[in-house]
Amino acid sequence: MKKFFNSIILYAGLFIAFILVLSCLQLYENANKLFGSKSSEGNYWLTLSKKMTPDNIGRKELLGFNENDIVQLKKWTEIKNVYPFSANEFKASANGGDFIPFYTDLYFESVDLKAIDVPVTEEEFKVKGDEIPIIISREYLNLYNYGFALNQGLPQISEDFAKKIEINLNITVNKENKTYKGKLIGLSDRIHSVLIPKKFLDSLNLATKPELATQPKIFNRVLVQVADSGDEKLISKMNKNGYESNQESLRSAKIKSKLFLVLKAIAVLGIFIFALCLYIIVSFIKIQFLEKQEEVSIKNSLGYSPRKMVNDISRRFSIHLVIVLILSLILIAAGQYFASTSAVSNGLLSPYINPFLWSVIIIIPVLVYFFVKELIYHWLIKSWKI
């Protein structure tokens, strides 16, 4: 009875160890699906800027990105492409005329057309006469419709209608004022800015400050394309260099990082329990041999091979391991199914566990079989001098 009770305790410990280790592997895969995994095919966009400090505040040459910063960013293996923003060096404002009576000072930025998430061609995004095509953040239109327009009693504007409206863009270059017609050609979900064609912006900047042609270029912000916005190495490099991005974009990365840390701790605990159980079971087998030393000696004298006796014990133990592993995987598979059908999964999780987990039913018992067999056999040969 005592032997049976001890066996139950030992195999229960193994069951807990397998549940901890295998469920951590499955949770690791689930976390990658929920928060995004590192993939060469992944495309995420982050707008980088430098953190403001008492030393660099108000100093564009320190707060902006110079050519060397851009070169270094392109060397980061986590970054696929780098697109620096150019900002206006001249004064600009906008007004809506009689239809929308508003006036505001304005800023412009430009970036490579490849980085803009609005399907426009280079020909469409080009200044023609006194008409400047502009692309604004979709959030700006939402702010107007759900904030400014409602509070001020102004008409709300749909996206299609906004593209039909022309606003006045007032630009001052070398104390010369000129009014252009601004025409919205698209709304960006990626870039929070007011974008105009790069060539046009650069030409006005040079007209305003000719010395820029000979000075090192300084970019206020940088748009980068990465394979995984939650890459811990990327975040570490950003922190090391004093770069920051939209915290909401990095929030999932922080959650995933902490979750993986917890999973690693649980997995280490599971491996420790497994090793402890293995040690106890090997000791248990040794005790059995000691208790039956006389019986084993008689069997040995009758021609029973010590190795065959050890093989029989190891095989029986491995079969028990297979049973424990099957029970563990059935429990994990049931948990995975319920997790995949829950609201938390949002349809992103598979109802089945990773097929690789089922292979441990063969791998672990075979490895343990040879490990226990050789360990017990050598102990037997050494201690009994058979």
Tab-separated table of C-alpha atoms in Angstrom:
chain	number	residue	atom	x	y	z
A	1	MET	CA	0.000	0.000	0.000
A	2	LYS	CA	2.846	2.350	0.875
A	3	LYS	CA	4.548	1.546	-2.428
A	4	PHE	CA	1.325	2.283	-4.325
A	5	PHE	CA	0.842	5.565	-2.454
A	6	ASN	CA	4.435	6.620	-3.186
A	7	SER	CA	3.975	5.799	-6.862
A	8	ILE	CA	0.816	7.910	-7.001
A	9	ILE	CA	2.656	10.860	-5.447
A	10	LEU	CA	5.583	10.526	-7.863
A	11	TYR	CA	3.460	10.282	-11.004
A	12	ALA	CA	1.250	13.118	-9.794
A	13	GLY	CA	4.415	15.224	-9.542
A	14	LEU	CA	5.373	14.240	-13.077
A	15	PHE	CA	1.864	15.118	-14.256
A	16	ILE	CA	2.180	18.616	-12.729
A	17	ALA	CA	5.655	19.042	-14.243
A	18	PHE	CA	4.444	18.100	-17.736
A	19	ILE	CA	1.402	20.367	-17.413
A	20	LEU	CA	3.623	23.317	-16.463
A	21	VAL	CA	6.244	22.820	-19.182
A	22	LEU	CA	3.935	21.847	-22.062
A	23	SER	CA	1.296	24.463	-21.266
A	24	CYS	CA	4.070	27.113	-21.263
A	25	LEU	CA	5.062	26.066	-24.786
A	26	GLN	CA	1.436	26.305	-25.940
A	27	LEU	CA	0.914	29.648	-24.158
A	28	TYR	CA	4.071	30.970	-25.847
A	29	GLU	CA	2.540	30.204	-29.244
A	30	ASN	CA	-0.807	31.692	-28.202
A	31	ALA	CA	0.892	34.898	-27.008
A	32	ASN	CA	2.656	35.259	-30.361
A	33	LYS	CA	-0.659	34.959	-32.181
A	34	LEU	CA	-2.444	37.412	-29.894
A	35	PHE	CA	0.286	40.077	-29.702
A	36	GLY	CA	2.040	39.524	-33.025
A	37	SER	CA	5.118	37.459	-33.698
A	38	LYS	CA	8.457	38.246	-35.243
A	39	SER	CA	8.283	37.434	-38.922
A	40	SER	CA	10.281	38.566	-41.905
A	41	GLU	CA	6.964	39.047	-43.704
A	42	GLY	CA	5.529	41.252	-40.957
A	43	ASN	CA	5.144	44.972	-41.637
A	44	TYR	CA	4.682	47.349	-38.748
A	45	TRP	CA	5.283	51.074	-38.773
A	46	LEU	CA	6.674	53.175	-35.959
A	47	THR	CA	7.284	56.904	-35.887
A	48	LEU	CA	10.484	57.551	-33.942
A	49	SER	CA	11.415	60.789	-32.241
A	50	LYS	CA	14.062	61.660	-29.683
A	51	LYS	CA	13.112	62.110	-26.038
A	52	MET	CA	13.147	65.711	-24.908
A	53	THR	CA	15.607	66.452	-22.131
A	54	PRO	CA	16.796	69.690	-20.513
A	55	ASP	CA	19.883	69.429	-22.734
A	56	ASN	CA	18.200	69.107	-26.133
A	57	ILE	CA	14.935	70.965	-25.695
A	58	GLY	CA	14.668	73.748	-28.259
A	59	ARG	CA	17.868	72.603	-30.007
A	60	LYS	CA	16.905	71.098	-33.343
A	61	GLU	CA	20.404	69.832	-34.048
A	62	LEU	CA	20.195	67.636	-30.927
A	63	LEU	CA	16.482	66.845	-30.903
A	64	GLY	CA	16.361	65.855	-34.582
A	65	PHE	CA	17.892	62.974	-36.522
A	66	ASN	CA	21.035	63.759	-38.505
A	67	GLU	CA	22.453	61.778	-41.405
A	68	ASN	CA	24.591	59.653	-39.083
A	69	ASP	CA	21.507	58.703	-37.013
A	70	ILE	CA	19.746	57.623	-40.216
A	71	VAL	CA	22.739	55.518	-41.295
A	72	GLN	CA	22.866	53.841	-37.877
A	73	LEU	CA	19.112	53.125	-37.936
A	74	LYS	CA	19.465	51.426	-41.324
A	75	LYS	CA	22.037	49.075	-39.754
A	76	TRP	CA	19.580	47.831	-37.130
A	77	THR	CA	18.602	44.305	-38.122
A	78	GLU	CA	15.125	44.838	-36.651
A	79	ILE	CA	14.380	47.674	-39.110
A	80	LYS	CA	13.492	46.975	-42.724
A	81	ASN	CA	13.248	50.542	-44.065
A	82	VAL	CA	13.808	54.077	-42.798
A	83	TYR	CA	11.854	57.091	-44.047
A	84	PRO	CA	12.838	60.483	-42.520
A	85	PHE	CA	10.307	63.305	-42.368
A	86	SER	CA	11.094	66.746	-43.791
A	87	ALA	CA	9.339	69.653	-42.061
A	88	ASN	CA	8.536	73.140	-43.303
A	89	GLU	CA	10.945	76.002	-42.554
A	90	PHE	CA	8.447	78.669	-43.612
A	91	LYS	CA	5.265	80.062	-42.110
A	92	ALA	CA	1.983	78.550	-43.224
A	93	SER	CA	-1.655	78.898	-42.324
A	94	ALA	CA	-4.999	77.729	-43.633
A	95	ASN	CA	-8.555	79.042	-43.757
A	96	GLY	CA	-11.758	77.562	-45.019
A	97	GLY	CA	-13.158	80.621	-46.750
A	98	ASP	CA	-16.873	81.295	-46.501
A	99	PHE	CA	-18.002	77.660	-46.384
A	100	ILE	CA	-16.048	76.695	-43.281
A	101	PRO	CA	-15.086	79.861	-41.404
A	102	PHE	CA	-11.932	78.734	-39.671
A	103	TYR	CA	-8.343	79.886	-39.531
A	104	THR	CA	-5.337	78.042	-38.173
A	105	ASP	CA	-1.595	78.178	-38.323
A	106	LEU	CA	-0.339	75.092	-40.048
A	107	TYR	CA	2.696	72.892	-40.348
A	108	PHE	CA	3.674	70.628	-43.211
A	109	GLU	CA	5.734	67.503	-43.439
A	110	SER	CA	6.790	65.311	-46.330
A	111	VAL	CA	8.014	61.750	-46.558
A	112	ASP	CA	8.820	59.277	-49.299
A	113	LEU	CA	5.668	58.269	-51.163
A	114	LYS	CA	6.528	54.576	-50.522
A	115	ALA	CA	5.885	55.120	-46.809
A	116	ILE	CA	2.435	56.660	-47.216
A	117	ASP	CA	-0.527	54.320	-46.761
A	118	VAL	CA	-2.716	56.181	-49.262
A	119	PRO	CA	-2.901	54.646	-52.744
A	120	VAL	CA	-1.846	57.645	-54.812
A	121	THR	CA	0.620	57.836	-57.676
A	122	GLU	CA	3.512	60.268	-57.916
A	123	GLU	CA	1.621	62.118	-60.631
A	124	GLU	CA	-1.442	62.516	-58.390
A	125	PHE	CA	0.695	63.675	-55.447
A	126	LYS	CA	2.240	66.575	-57.303
A	127	VAL	CA	1.695	70.354	-57.163
A	128	LYS	CA	-0.099	71.561	-60.270
A	129	GLY	CA	-0.348	75.328	-60.715
A	130	ASP	CA	-1.573	76.791	-57.446
A	131	GLU	CA	-3.155	73.563	-56.247
A	132	ILE	CA	-1.350	71.613	-53.525
A	133	PRO	CA	-2.460	68.011	-52.893
A	134	ILE	CA	-2.463	67.234	-49.177
A	135	ILE	CA	-2.805	64.062	-47.143
A	136	ILE	CA	-3.853	64.382	-43.515
A	137	SER	CA	-4.298	61.936	-40.656
A	138	ARG	CA	-7.733	60.412	-40.430
A	139	GLU	CA	-7.667	61.368	-36.754
A	140	TYR	CA	-7.665	65.056	-37.725
A	141	LEU	CA	-10.935	64.675	-39.633
A	142	ASN	CA	-12.411	62.766	-36.683
A	143	LEU	CA	-11.319	65.533	-34.305
A	144	TYR	CA	-13.060	68.096	-36.478
A	145	ASN	CA	-16.281	66.084	-36.920
A	146	TYR	CA	-16.677	64.827	-33.348
A	147	GLY	CA	-15.048	67.702	-31.480
A	148	PHE	CA	-14.703	71.036	-33.169
A	149	ALA	CA	-17.721	70.927	-35.514
A	150	LEU	CA	-20.202	69.741	-32.866
A	151	ASN	CA	-19.082	72.320	-30.307
A	152	GLN	CA	-18.946	75.240	-32.751
A	153	GLY	CA	-22.159	74.422	-34.631
A	154	LEU	CA	-20.307	73.828	-37.904
A	155	PRO	CA	-21.285	71.236	-40.517
A	156	GLN	CA	-19.714	67.800	-40.185
A	157	ILE	CA	-17.811	66.529	-43.205
A	158	SER	CA	-17.675	63.037	-44.653
A	159	GLU	CA	-14.445	61.682	-46.151
A	160	ASP	CA	-15.760	61.858	-49.723
A	161	PHE	CA	-17.067	65.375	-49.247
A	162	ALA	CA	-13.787	66.492	-47.654
A	163	LYS	CA	-11.973	65.533	-50.858
A	164	LYS	CA	-14.219	67.925	-52.803
A	165	ILE	CA	-13.507	70.914	-50.563
A	166	GLU	CA	-10.719	73.320	-51.361
A	167	ILE	CA	-9.180	75.332	-48.531
A	168	ASN	CA	-6.820	78.272	-48.750
A	169	LEU	CA	-3.196	77.577	-47.856
A	170	ASN	CA	-1.299	80.746	-47.033
A	171	ILE	CA	2.454	80.404	-47.345
A	172	THR	CA	5.039	83.075	-46.517
A	173	VAL	CA	8.465	82.748	-48.134
A	174	ASN	CA	10.973	85.601	-47.766
A	175	LYS	CA	8.199	87.919	-46.538
A	176	GLU	CA	6.238	87.197	-49.693
A	177	ASN	CA	2.749	85.854	-49.096
A	178	LYS	CA	1.166	83.497	-51.535
A	179	THR	CA	-2.137	81.657	-51.369
A	180	TYR	CA	-2.547	78.158	-52.773
A	181	LYS	CA	-5.570	75.908	-53.046
A	182	GLY	CA	-5.243	72.896	-50.801
A	183	LYS	CA	-7.001	69.759	-51.995
A	184	LEU	CA	-7.321	66.694	-49.834
A	185	ILE	CA	-6.503	63.526	-51.791
A	186	GLY	CA	-6.410	60.987	-48.984
A	187	LEU	CA	-6.516	60.207	-45.276
A	188	SER	CA	-3.696	58.332	-43.580
A	189	ASP	CA	-4.128	55.883	-40.731
A	190	ARG	CA	-0.347	55.509	-40.393
A	191	ILE	CA	1.008	59.037	-40.319
A	192	HIS	CA	-0.318	61.732	-37.994
A	193	SER	CA	0.659	64.817	-39.953
A	194	VAL	CA	-0.198	67.117	-42.840
A	195	LEU	CA	1.730	65.788	-45.826
A	196	ILE	CA	2.516	67.655	-49.014
A	197	PRO	CA	4.784	66.670	-51.946
A	198	LYS	CA	8.437	66.389	-50.901
A	199	LYS	CA	9.949	68.232	-53.858
A	200	PHE	CA	7.611	71.174	-53.324
A	201	LEU	CA	8.368	71.332	-49.601
A	202	ASP	CA	12.135	71.108	-50.140
A	203	SER	CA	12.056	73.854	-52.761
A	204	LEU	CA	10.185	76.230	-50.434
A	205	ASN	CA	12.561	75.411	-47.567
A	206	LEU	CA	15.576	76.237	-49.740
A	207	ALA	CA	13.909	79.433	-50.923
A	208	THR	CA	13.337	80.407	-47.287
A	209	LYS	CA	16.754	79.336	-46.012
A	210	PRO	CA	19.292	78.954	-48.853
A	211	GLU	CA	21.966	77.995	-46.333
A	212	LEU	CA	20.202	74.632	-45.862
A	213	ALA	CA	21.760	73.476	-49.152
A	214	THR	CA	25.209	73.382	-47.544
A	215	GLN	CA	24.239	72.439	-43.992
A	216	PRO	CA	23.833	68.866	-42.679
A	217	LYS	CA	20.232	67.756	-42.929
A	218	ILE	CA	18.216	67.461	-39.722
A	219	PHE	CA	14.974	65.461	-39.682
A	220	ASN	CA	12.470	66.031	-36.877
A	221	ARG	CA	11.053	62.528	-36.955
A	222	VAL	CA	11.661	59.201	-38.671
A	223	LEU	CA	9.164	56.625	-39.895
A	224	VAL	CA	10.522	53.074	-39.750
A	225	GLN	CA	9.172	49.810	-41.126
A	226	VAL	CA	9.843	46.835	-38.855
A	227	ALA	CA	9.063	43.128	-38.919
A	228	ASP	CA	7.860	43.094	-35.303
A	229	SER	CA	6.932	46.188	-33.329
A	230	GLY	CA	7.129	44.069	-30.175
A	231	ASP	CA	10.716	42.964	-30.732
A	232	GLU	CA	12.472	43.248	-27.362
A	233	LYS	CA	15.819	43.971	-29.041
A	234	LEU	CA	14.260	46.836	-30.999
A	235	ILE	CA	12.741	48.363	-27.859
A	236	SER	CA	16.027	47.920	-26.009
A	237	LYS	CA	17.932	49.755	-28.781
A	238	MET	CA	15.326	52.524	-28.820
A	239	ASN	CA	15.680	53.035	-25.069
A	240	LYS	CA	19.481	52.925	-25.304
A	241	ASN	CA	19.518	55.647	-27.979
A	242	GLY	CA	16.842	57.794	-26.332
A	243	TYR	CA	14.259	57.202	-29.043
A	244	GLU	CA	10.542	56.954	-28.343
A	245	SER	CA	7.431	56.102	-30.285
A	246	ASN	CA	3.700	55.929	-29.808
A	247	GLN	CA	3.265	54.161	-26.461
A	248	GLU	CA	0.074	52.507	-27.662
A	249	SER	CA	2.062	50.869	-30.478
A	250	LEU	CA	4.542	49.493	-27.961
A	251	ARG	CA	2.008	48.541	-25.292
A	252	SER	CA	1.451	45.034	-26.673
A	253	ALA	CA	5.221	44.564	-26.822
A	254	LYS	CA	5.563	45.364	-23.130
A	255	ILE	CA	2.687	43.046	-22.208
A	256	LYS	CA	4.160	40.266	-24.352
A	257	SER	CA	7.604	40.740	-22.847
A	258	LYS	CA	6.282	40.435	-19.275
A	259	LEU	CA	4.081	37.481	-20.213
A	260	PHE	CA	7.032	35.627	-21.736
A	261	LEU	CA	9.069	36.312	-18.598
A	262	VAL	CA	6.348	34.725	-16.455
A	263	LEU	CA	6.100	31.756	-18.852
A	264	LYS	CA	9.854	31.209	-18.691
A	265	ALA	CA	9.714	31.215	-14.884
A	266	ILE	CA	6.863	28.676	-14.896
A	267	ALA	CA	8.694	26.500	-17.450
A	268	VAL	CA	11.853	26.513	-15.322
A	269	LEU	CA	9.752	25.501	-12.313
A	270	GLY	CA	8.196	22.661	-14.346
A	271	ILE	CA	11.617	21.425	-15.505
A	272	PHE	CA	12.846	21.525	-11.895
A	273	ILE	CA	9.859	19.443	-10.726
A	274	PHE	CA	10.433	16.999	-13.596
A	275	ALA	CA	14.122	16.604	-12.706
A	276	LEU	CA	13.211	16.186	-9.042
A	277	CYS	CA	10.640	13.494	-9.857
A	278	LEU	CA	13.143	11.731	-12.100
A	279	TYR	CA	15.698	11.741	-9.315
A	280	ILE	CA	13.173	10.404	-6.810
A	281	ILE	CA	12.056	7.662	-9.184
A	282	VAL	CA	15.634	6.573	-9.891
A	283	SER	CA	16.246	6.478	-6.142
A	284	PHE	CA	12.995	4.566	-5.718
A	285	ILE	CA	14.164	1.950	-8.223
A	286	LYS	CA	17.515	1.682	-6.469
A	287	ILE	CA	15.746	1.064	-3.162
A	288	GLN	CA	13.706	-1.661	-4.800
A	289	PHE	CA	16.885	-3.339	-5.962
A	290	LEU	CA	18.380	-3.040	-2.500
A	291	GLU	CA	15.291	-4.550	-0.900
A	292	LYS	CA	15.375	-7.414	-3.381
A	293	GLN	CA	19.117	-7.867	-3.431
A	294	GLU	CA	18.911	-11.492	-2.482
A	295	GLU	CA	16.217	-12.214	-5.046
A	296	VAL	CA	18.132	-10.433	-7.784
A	297	SER	CA	21.345	-12.239	-6.832
A	298	ILE	CA	19.574	-15.584	-7.102
A	299	LYS	CA	18.134	-14.620	-10.475
A	300	ASN	CA	21.569	-13.508	-11.587
A	301	SER	CA	23.072	-16.855	-10.518
A	302	LEU	CA	20.286	-18.647	-12.428
A	303	GLY	CA	21.271	-16.832	-15.603
A	304	TYR	CA	19.055	-13.749	-15.598
A	305	SER	CA	20.896	-10.891	-17.187
A	306	PRO	CA	21.223	-7.798	-14.941
A	307	ARG	CA	20.810	-5.609	-18.016
A	308	LYS	CA	17.561	-7.374	-18.936
A	309	MET	CA	16.231	-6.834	-15.418
A	310	VAL	CA	17.073	-3.120	-15.619
A	311	ASN	CA	15.617	-2.896	-19.125
A	312	ASP	CA	12.323	-4.327	-17.885
A	313	ILE	CA	12.115	-1.724	-15.121
A	314	SER	CA	13.036	1.153	-17.439
A	315	ARG	CA	10.522	0.001	-20.060
A	316	ARG	CA	7.748	-0.194	-17.453
A	317	PHE	CA	8.626	3.280	-16.209
A	318	SER	CA	8.621	4.702	-19.759
A	319	ILE	CA	5.192	3.206	-20.433
A	320	HIS	CA	3.904	4.955	-17.313
A	321	LEU	CA	5.419	8.188	-18.608
A	322	VAL	CA	3.528	7.775	-21.902
A	323	ILE	CA	0.270	7.465	-19.970
A	324	VAL	CA	1.043	10.559	-17.875
A	325	LEU	CA	1.983	12.543	-20.997
A	326	ILE	CA	-1.211	11.558	-22.811
A	327	LEU	CA	-3.309	12.666	-19.832
A	328	SER	CA	-1.356	15.947	-19.646
A	329	LEU	CA	-1.815	16.701	-23.357
A	330	ILE	CA	-5.525	15.853	-23.242
A	331	LEU	CA	-5.952	18.374	-20.417
A	332	ILE	CA	-3.907	21.040	-22.292
A	333	ALA	CA	-5.838	20.357	-25.522
A	334	ALA	CA	-9.129	20.857	-23.673
A	335	GLY	CA	-7.848	24.128	-22.214
A	336	GLN	CA	-6.720	25.277	-25.671
A	337	TYR	CA	-10.140	24.531	-27.150
A	338	PHE	CA	-11.943	26.548	-24.481
A	339	ALA	CA	-9.410	29.387	-24.807
A	340	SER	CA	-9.886	29.520	-28.592
A	341	THR	CA	-13.662	29.777	-28.223
A	342	SER	CA	-13.497	32.469	-25.534
A	343	ALA	CA	-13.942	36.175	-26.222
A	344	VAL	CA	-10.325	36.847	-25.208
A	345	SER	CA	-8.954	34.956	-28.217
A	346	ASN	CA	-10.909	37.188	-30.629
A	347	GLY	CA	-10.798	34.358	-33.171
A	348	LEU	CA	-6.984	34.449	-33.353
A	349	LEU	CA	-6.262	31.190	-31.535
A	350	SER	CA	-6.370	27.717	-33.043
A	351	PRO	CA	-8.715	25.260	-31.293
A	352	TYR	CA	-5.912	22.675	-31.461
A	353	ILE	CA	-2.610	22.568	-29.638
A	354	ASN	CA	0.659	22.700	-31.567
A	355	PRO	CA	1.149	19.277	-33.268
A	356	PHE	CA	4.767	19.304	-32.064
A	357	LEU	CA	3.537	18.811	-28.493
A	358	TRP	CA	2.151	15.386	-29.354
A	359	SER	CA	5.629	14.256	-30.408
A	360	VAL	CA	6.808	14.473	-26.782
A	361	ILE	CA	4.775	11.305	-26.135
A	362	ILE	CA	7.558	9.459	-27.974
A	363	ILE	CA	10.577	11.700	-27.431
A	364	ILE	CA	10.490	12.035	-23.621
A	365	PRO	CA	9.791	8.355	-22.749
A	366	VAL	CA	12.513	7.168	-25.160
A	367	LEU	CA	15.076	9.571	-23.736
A	368	VAL	CA	14.102	8.737	-20.161
A	369	TYR	CA	14.177	5.015	-20.969
A	370	PHE	CA	17.819	5.128	-22.068
A	371	PHE	CA	18.767	7.541	-19.287
A	372	VAL	CA	17.257	5.474	-16.477
A	373	LYS	CA	18.435	2.200	-17.978
A	374	GLU	CA	22.074	3.236	-18.231
A	375	LEU	CA	22.063	5.008	-14.876
A	376	ILE	CA	20.572	2.090	-12.938
A	377	TYR	CA	22.644	-0.515	-14.772
A	378	HIS	CA	25.940	1.214	-14.078
A	379	TRP	CA	24.937	1.746	-10.474
A	380	LEU	CA	24.028	-1.927	-10.172
A	381	ILE	CA	27.283	-3.105	-11.713
A	382	LYS	CA	29.309	-0.737	-9.566
A	383	SER	CA	27.611	-1.321	-6.217
A	384	TRP	CA	27.080	-5.085	-6.449
A	385	LYS	CA	30.189	-5.861	-8.504
A	386	ILE	CA	28.222	-8.268	-10.659
